C-alpha positions as a printed NumPy array, in Angstrom:
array([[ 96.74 , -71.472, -57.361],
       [100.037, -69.129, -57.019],
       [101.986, -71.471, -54.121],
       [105.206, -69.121, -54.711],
       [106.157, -67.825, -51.406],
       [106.03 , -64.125, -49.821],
       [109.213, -62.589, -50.923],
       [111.205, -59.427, -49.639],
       [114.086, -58.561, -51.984],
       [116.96 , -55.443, -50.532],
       [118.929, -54.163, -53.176],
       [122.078, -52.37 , -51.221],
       [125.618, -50.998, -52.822],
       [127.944, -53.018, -50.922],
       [128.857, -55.851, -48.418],
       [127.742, -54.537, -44.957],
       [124.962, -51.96 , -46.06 ],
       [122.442, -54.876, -45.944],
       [123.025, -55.584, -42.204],
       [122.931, -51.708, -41.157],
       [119.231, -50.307, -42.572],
       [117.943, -53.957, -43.65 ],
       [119.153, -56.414, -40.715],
       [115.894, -55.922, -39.104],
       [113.724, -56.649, -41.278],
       [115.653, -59.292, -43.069],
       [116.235, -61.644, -39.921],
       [112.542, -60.646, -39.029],
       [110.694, -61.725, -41.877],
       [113.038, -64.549, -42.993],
       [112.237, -65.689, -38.957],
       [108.158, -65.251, -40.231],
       [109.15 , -67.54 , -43.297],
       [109.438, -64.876, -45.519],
       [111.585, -65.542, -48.559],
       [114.336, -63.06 , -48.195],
       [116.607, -62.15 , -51.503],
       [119.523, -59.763, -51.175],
       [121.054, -57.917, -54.258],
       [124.521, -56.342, -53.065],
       [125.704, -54.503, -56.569],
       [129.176, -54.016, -55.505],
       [132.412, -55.811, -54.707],
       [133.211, -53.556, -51.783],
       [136.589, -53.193, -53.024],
       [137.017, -49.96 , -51.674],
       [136.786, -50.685, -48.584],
       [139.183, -51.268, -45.841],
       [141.594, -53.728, -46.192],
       [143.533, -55.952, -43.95 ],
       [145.121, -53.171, -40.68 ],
       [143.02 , -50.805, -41.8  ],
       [144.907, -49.753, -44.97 ],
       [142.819, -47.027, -46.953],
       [142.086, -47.081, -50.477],
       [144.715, -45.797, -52.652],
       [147.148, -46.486, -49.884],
       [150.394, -48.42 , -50.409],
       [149.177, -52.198, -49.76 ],
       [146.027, -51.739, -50.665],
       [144.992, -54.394, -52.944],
       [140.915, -53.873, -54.201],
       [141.226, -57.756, -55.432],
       [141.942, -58.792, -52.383],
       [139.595, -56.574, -50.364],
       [136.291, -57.833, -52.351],
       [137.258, -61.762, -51.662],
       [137.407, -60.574, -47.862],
       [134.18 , -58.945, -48.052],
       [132.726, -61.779, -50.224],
       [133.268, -64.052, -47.464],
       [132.182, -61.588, -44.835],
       [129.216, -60.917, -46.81 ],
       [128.108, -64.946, -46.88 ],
       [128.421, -64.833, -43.008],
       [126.193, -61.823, -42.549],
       [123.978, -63.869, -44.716],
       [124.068, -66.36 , -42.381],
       [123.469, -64.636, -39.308],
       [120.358, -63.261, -41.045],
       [118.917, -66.201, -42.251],
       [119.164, -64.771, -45.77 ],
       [117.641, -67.133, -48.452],
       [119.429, -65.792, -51.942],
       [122.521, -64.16 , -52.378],
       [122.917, -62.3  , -55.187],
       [126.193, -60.471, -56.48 ],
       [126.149, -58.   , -59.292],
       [129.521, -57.629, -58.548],
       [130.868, -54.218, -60.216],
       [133.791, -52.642, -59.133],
       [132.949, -50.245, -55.983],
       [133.108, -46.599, -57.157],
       [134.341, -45.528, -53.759],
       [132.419, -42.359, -52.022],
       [131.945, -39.401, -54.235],
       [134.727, -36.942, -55.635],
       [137.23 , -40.39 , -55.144],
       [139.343, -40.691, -58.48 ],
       [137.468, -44.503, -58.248],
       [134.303, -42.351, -59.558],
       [135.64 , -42.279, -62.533],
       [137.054, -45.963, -63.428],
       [135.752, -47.919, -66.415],
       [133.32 , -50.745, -65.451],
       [132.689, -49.515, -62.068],
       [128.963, -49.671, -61.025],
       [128.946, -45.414, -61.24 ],
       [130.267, -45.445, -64.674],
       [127.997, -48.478, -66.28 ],
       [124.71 , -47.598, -67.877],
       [122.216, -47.581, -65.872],
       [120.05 , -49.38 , -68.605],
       [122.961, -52.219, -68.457],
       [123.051, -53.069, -64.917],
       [118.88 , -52.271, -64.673],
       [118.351, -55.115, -66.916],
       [120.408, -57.426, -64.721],
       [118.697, -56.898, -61.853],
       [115.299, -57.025, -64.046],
       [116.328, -60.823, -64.917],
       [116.548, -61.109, -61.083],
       [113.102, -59.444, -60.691],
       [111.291, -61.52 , -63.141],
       [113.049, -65.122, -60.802],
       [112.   , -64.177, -57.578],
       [109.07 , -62.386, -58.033],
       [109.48 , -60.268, -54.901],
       [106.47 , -58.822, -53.48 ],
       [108.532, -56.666, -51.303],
       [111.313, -54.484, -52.763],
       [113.747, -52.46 , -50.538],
       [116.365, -50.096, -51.724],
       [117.364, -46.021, -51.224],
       [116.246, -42.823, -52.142],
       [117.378, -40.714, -54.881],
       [120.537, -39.695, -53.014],
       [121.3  , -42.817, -51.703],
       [120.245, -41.829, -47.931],
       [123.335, -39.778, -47.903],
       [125.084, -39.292, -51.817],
       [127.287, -42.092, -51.962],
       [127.613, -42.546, -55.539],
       [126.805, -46.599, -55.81 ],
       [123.718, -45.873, -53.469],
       [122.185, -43.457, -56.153],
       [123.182, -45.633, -58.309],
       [121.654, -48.736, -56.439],
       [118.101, -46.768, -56.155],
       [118.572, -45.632, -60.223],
       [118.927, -49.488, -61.211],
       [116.026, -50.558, -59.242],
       [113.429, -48.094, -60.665],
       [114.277, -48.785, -64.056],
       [114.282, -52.485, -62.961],
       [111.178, -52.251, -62.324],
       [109.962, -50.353, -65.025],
       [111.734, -53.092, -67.244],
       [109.981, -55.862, -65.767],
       [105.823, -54.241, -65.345],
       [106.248, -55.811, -61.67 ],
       [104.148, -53.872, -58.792],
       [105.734, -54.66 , -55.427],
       [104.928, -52.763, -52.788],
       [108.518, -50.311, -52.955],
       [110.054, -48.985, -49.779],
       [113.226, -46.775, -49.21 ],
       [115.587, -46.745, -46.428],
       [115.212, -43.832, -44.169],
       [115.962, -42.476, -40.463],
       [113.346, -39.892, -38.828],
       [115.027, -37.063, -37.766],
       [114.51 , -37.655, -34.195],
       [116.649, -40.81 , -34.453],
       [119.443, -38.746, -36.157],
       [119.459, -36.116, -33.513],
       [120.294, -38.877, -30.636],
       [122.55 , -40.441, -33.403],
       [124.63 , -37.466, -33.308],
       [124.323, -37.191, -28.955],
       [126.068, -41.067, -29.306],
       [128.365, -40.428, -31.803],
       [129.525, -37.718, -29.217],
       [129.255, -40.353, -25.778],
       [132.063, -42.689, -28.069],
       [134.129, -40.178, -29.587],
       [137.667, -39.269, -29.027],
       [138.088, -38.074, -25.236],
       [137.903, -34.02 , -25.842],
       [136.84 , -34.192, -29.263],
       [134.477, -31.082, -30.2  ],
       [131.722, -31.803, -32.985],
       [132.528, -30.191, -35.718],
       [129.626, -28.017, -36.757],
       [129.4  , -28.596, -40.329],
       [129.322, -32.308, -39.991],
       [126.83 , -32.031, -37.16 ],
       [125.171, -29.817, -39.693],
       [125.057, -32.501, -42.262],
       [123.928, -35.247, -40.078],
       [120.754, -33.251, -38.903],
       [119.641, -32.753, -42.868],
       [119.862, -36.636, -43.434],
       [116.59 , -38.694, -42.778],
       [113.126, -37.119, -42.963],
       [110.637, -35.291, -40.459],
       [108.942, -37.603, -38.613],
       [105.971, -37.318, -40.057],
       [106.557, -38.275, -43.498],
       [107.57 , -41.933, -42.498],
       [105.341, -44.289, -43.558],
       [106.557, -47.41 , -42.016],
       [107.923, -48.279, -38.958],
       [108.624, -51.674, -38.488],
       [110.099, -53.065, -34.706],
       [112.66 , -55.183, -34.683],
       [114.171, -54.8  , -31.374],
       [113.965, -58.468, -31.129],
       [116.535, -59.533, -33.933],
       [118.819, -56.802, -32.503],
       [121.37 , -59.801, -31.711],
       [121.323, -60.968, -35.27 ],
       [121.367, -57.62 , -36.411],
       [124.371, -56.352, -34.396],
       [126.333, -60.02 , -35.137],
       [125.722, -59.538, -38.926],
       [127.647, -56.041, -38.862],
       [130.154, -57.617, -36.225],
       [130.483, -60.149, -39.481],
       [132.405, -57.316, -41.691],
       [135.117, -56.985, -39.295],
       [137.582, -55.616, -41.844],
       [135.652, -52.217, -42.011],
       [135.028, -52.16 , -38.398],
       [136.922, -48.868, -37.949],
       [133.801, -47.581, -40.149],
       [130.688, -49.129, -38.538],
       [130.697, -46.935, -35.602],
       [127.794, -49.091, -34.422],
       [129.767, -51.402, -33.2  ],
       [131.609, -49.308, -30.789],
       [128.317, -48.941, -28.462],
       [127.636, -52.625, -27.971],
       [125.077, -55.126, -28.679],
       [122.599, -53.475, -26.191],
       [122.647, -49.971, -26.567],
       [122.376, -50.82 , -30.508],
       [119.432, -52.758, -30.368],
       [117.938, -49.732, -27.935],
       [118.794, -47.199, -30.99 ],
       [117.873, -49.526, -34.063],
       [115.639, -51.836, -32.63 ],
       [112.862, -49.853, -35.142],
       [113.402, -49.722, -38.827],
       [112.068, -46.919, -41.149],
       [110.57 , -46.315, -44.334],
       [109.243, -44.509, -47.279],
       [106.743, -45.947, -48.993],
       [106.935, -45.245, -52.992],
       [104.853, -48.083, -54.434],
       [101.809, -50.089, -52.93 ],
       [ 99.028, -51.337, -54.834],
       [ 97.385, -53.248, -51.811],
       [ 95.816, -49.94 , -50.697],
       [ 97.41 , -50.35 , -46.9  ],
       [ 96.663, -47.662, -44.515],
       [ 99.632, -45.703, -43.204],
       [101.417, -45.084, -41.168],
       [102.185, -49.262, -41.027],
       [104.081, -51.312, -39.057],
       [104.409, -53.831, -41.422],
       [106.133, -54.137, -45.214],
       [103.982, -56.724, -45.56 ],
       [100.37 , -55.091, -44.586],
       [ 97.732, -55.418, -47.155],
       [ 99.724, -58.371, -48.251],
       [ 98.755, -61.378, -45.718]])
């Protein structure tokens, strides 16, 4: 008799990401004893670092920036209730066109075959039942989060494993009233510019071709405190300007794409799990 536990396993780019489309779900099921694995692929080196200094930037040390978010990382964990950590740890390619595109050993520039069969090895462990990653463009083109959903496919192929496969995703409605927020805690005066609001309407999907919406408006808390965790990139998580209440009444519900079942659950579902308990 198979006494291996339920298992959800995220595979995200960098430190933070798993808090922002995951924390949900992660604190939720890990709350419903769920075995809950994260894969973060990247060192988040080019992020932030201490005051706010930007990549490239004079004082900017990478090094020093990924030990930060290491440890910021392990508390998000925390807050979450996450079970396994585990750290590919390439160098972070930085968002596309960035000269860091193009350095040796980065998670962009490694074969996708290489880092695919590290994350297989990971596979084959924990056995998830669950597995959670992005869509082809990385929800929004970021190199590592292509990258992240490229290594997880062939992963998967590597390994013969049939979880049920979900990607991250935001209906359109929600990015609509995104965009009216992002407006309420702007700069005083500040116009939209149009070809950013542009840009923000064409990420996420219709509606109607969600397949899962799962409710986690009641690990908002958890959700909120694990980005409040990565304070170093605060400047970037605009979440965090709106406050824990107003965030948990925009992402209290978190969306996805379903790419893989073989349980033959019904969808919509409210439930990563359905057909599966």
């Amino acid at each position: 008799m198979n006494d291996r536990p339920l298992t959800l396993m995220a595979v995200h780019a960098h430190p933070d990401d798993e808090a922002t489309g995951t924390g949900g779900v992660l604190a939720r099921y890990a709350a419903e004893g769920i075995r809950t694995v994260l894969v973060t692929c990247t060192d988040g080196g080019c992020g932030d670092g201490p005051e706010g200094v930007k990549p490239g930037d004079p004082g900017h040390d990478p090094a020093a920036v990924a030990l930060m978010r290491r440890q910021e990382l392990e508390a998000s964990c925390e807050v979450l209730r996450i079970s396994h950590l585990e750290m590919l740890d390439y160098p972070d390619s930085g968002m596309m066109g960035w000269p860091t595109n193009d350095a040796p050993g980065s998670f962009w520039q490694t074969p996708t075959e290489v880092s695919a069969a590290r994350l297989a090895e990971l596979m084959r462990h924990y056995q998830p039942d669950v597995v959670v990653t992005y869509d082809e463009n990385g929800f929004y083109g970021h190199p590592d989060h292509i990258q992240a959903n490229r290594i997880t496919t062939a992963a998967l192929a590597m390994t013969g494993l049939t979880p049920k496969v979900y990607w991250t995703t935001m209906p359109r409605s929600m990015m609509q009233r995104f965009g009216e927020i992002m407006r309420e805690f702007g700069a005083p005066g500040q116009e939209p510019d149009p070809a950013e609001a542009a840009a923000l309407a064409e990420i996420g999907l219709p509606d109607e071709e969600i397949t899962t919406w799962v409710d986690t408006s009641a690990f908002g808390r958890q959700k909120f405190d694990a980005l409040a965790a990565h304070a170093s990139q605060g400047e970037n998580i605009f979440f965090l300007k709106m406050g824990q209440e107003r965030f948990t009444e925009l992402m209290g519900v978190e969306t996805f794409v379903r790419v893989q079942d073989a349980t033959g659950a019904a969808v919509p579902e409210n439930d990563l799990f359905a057909g599966l308990r």
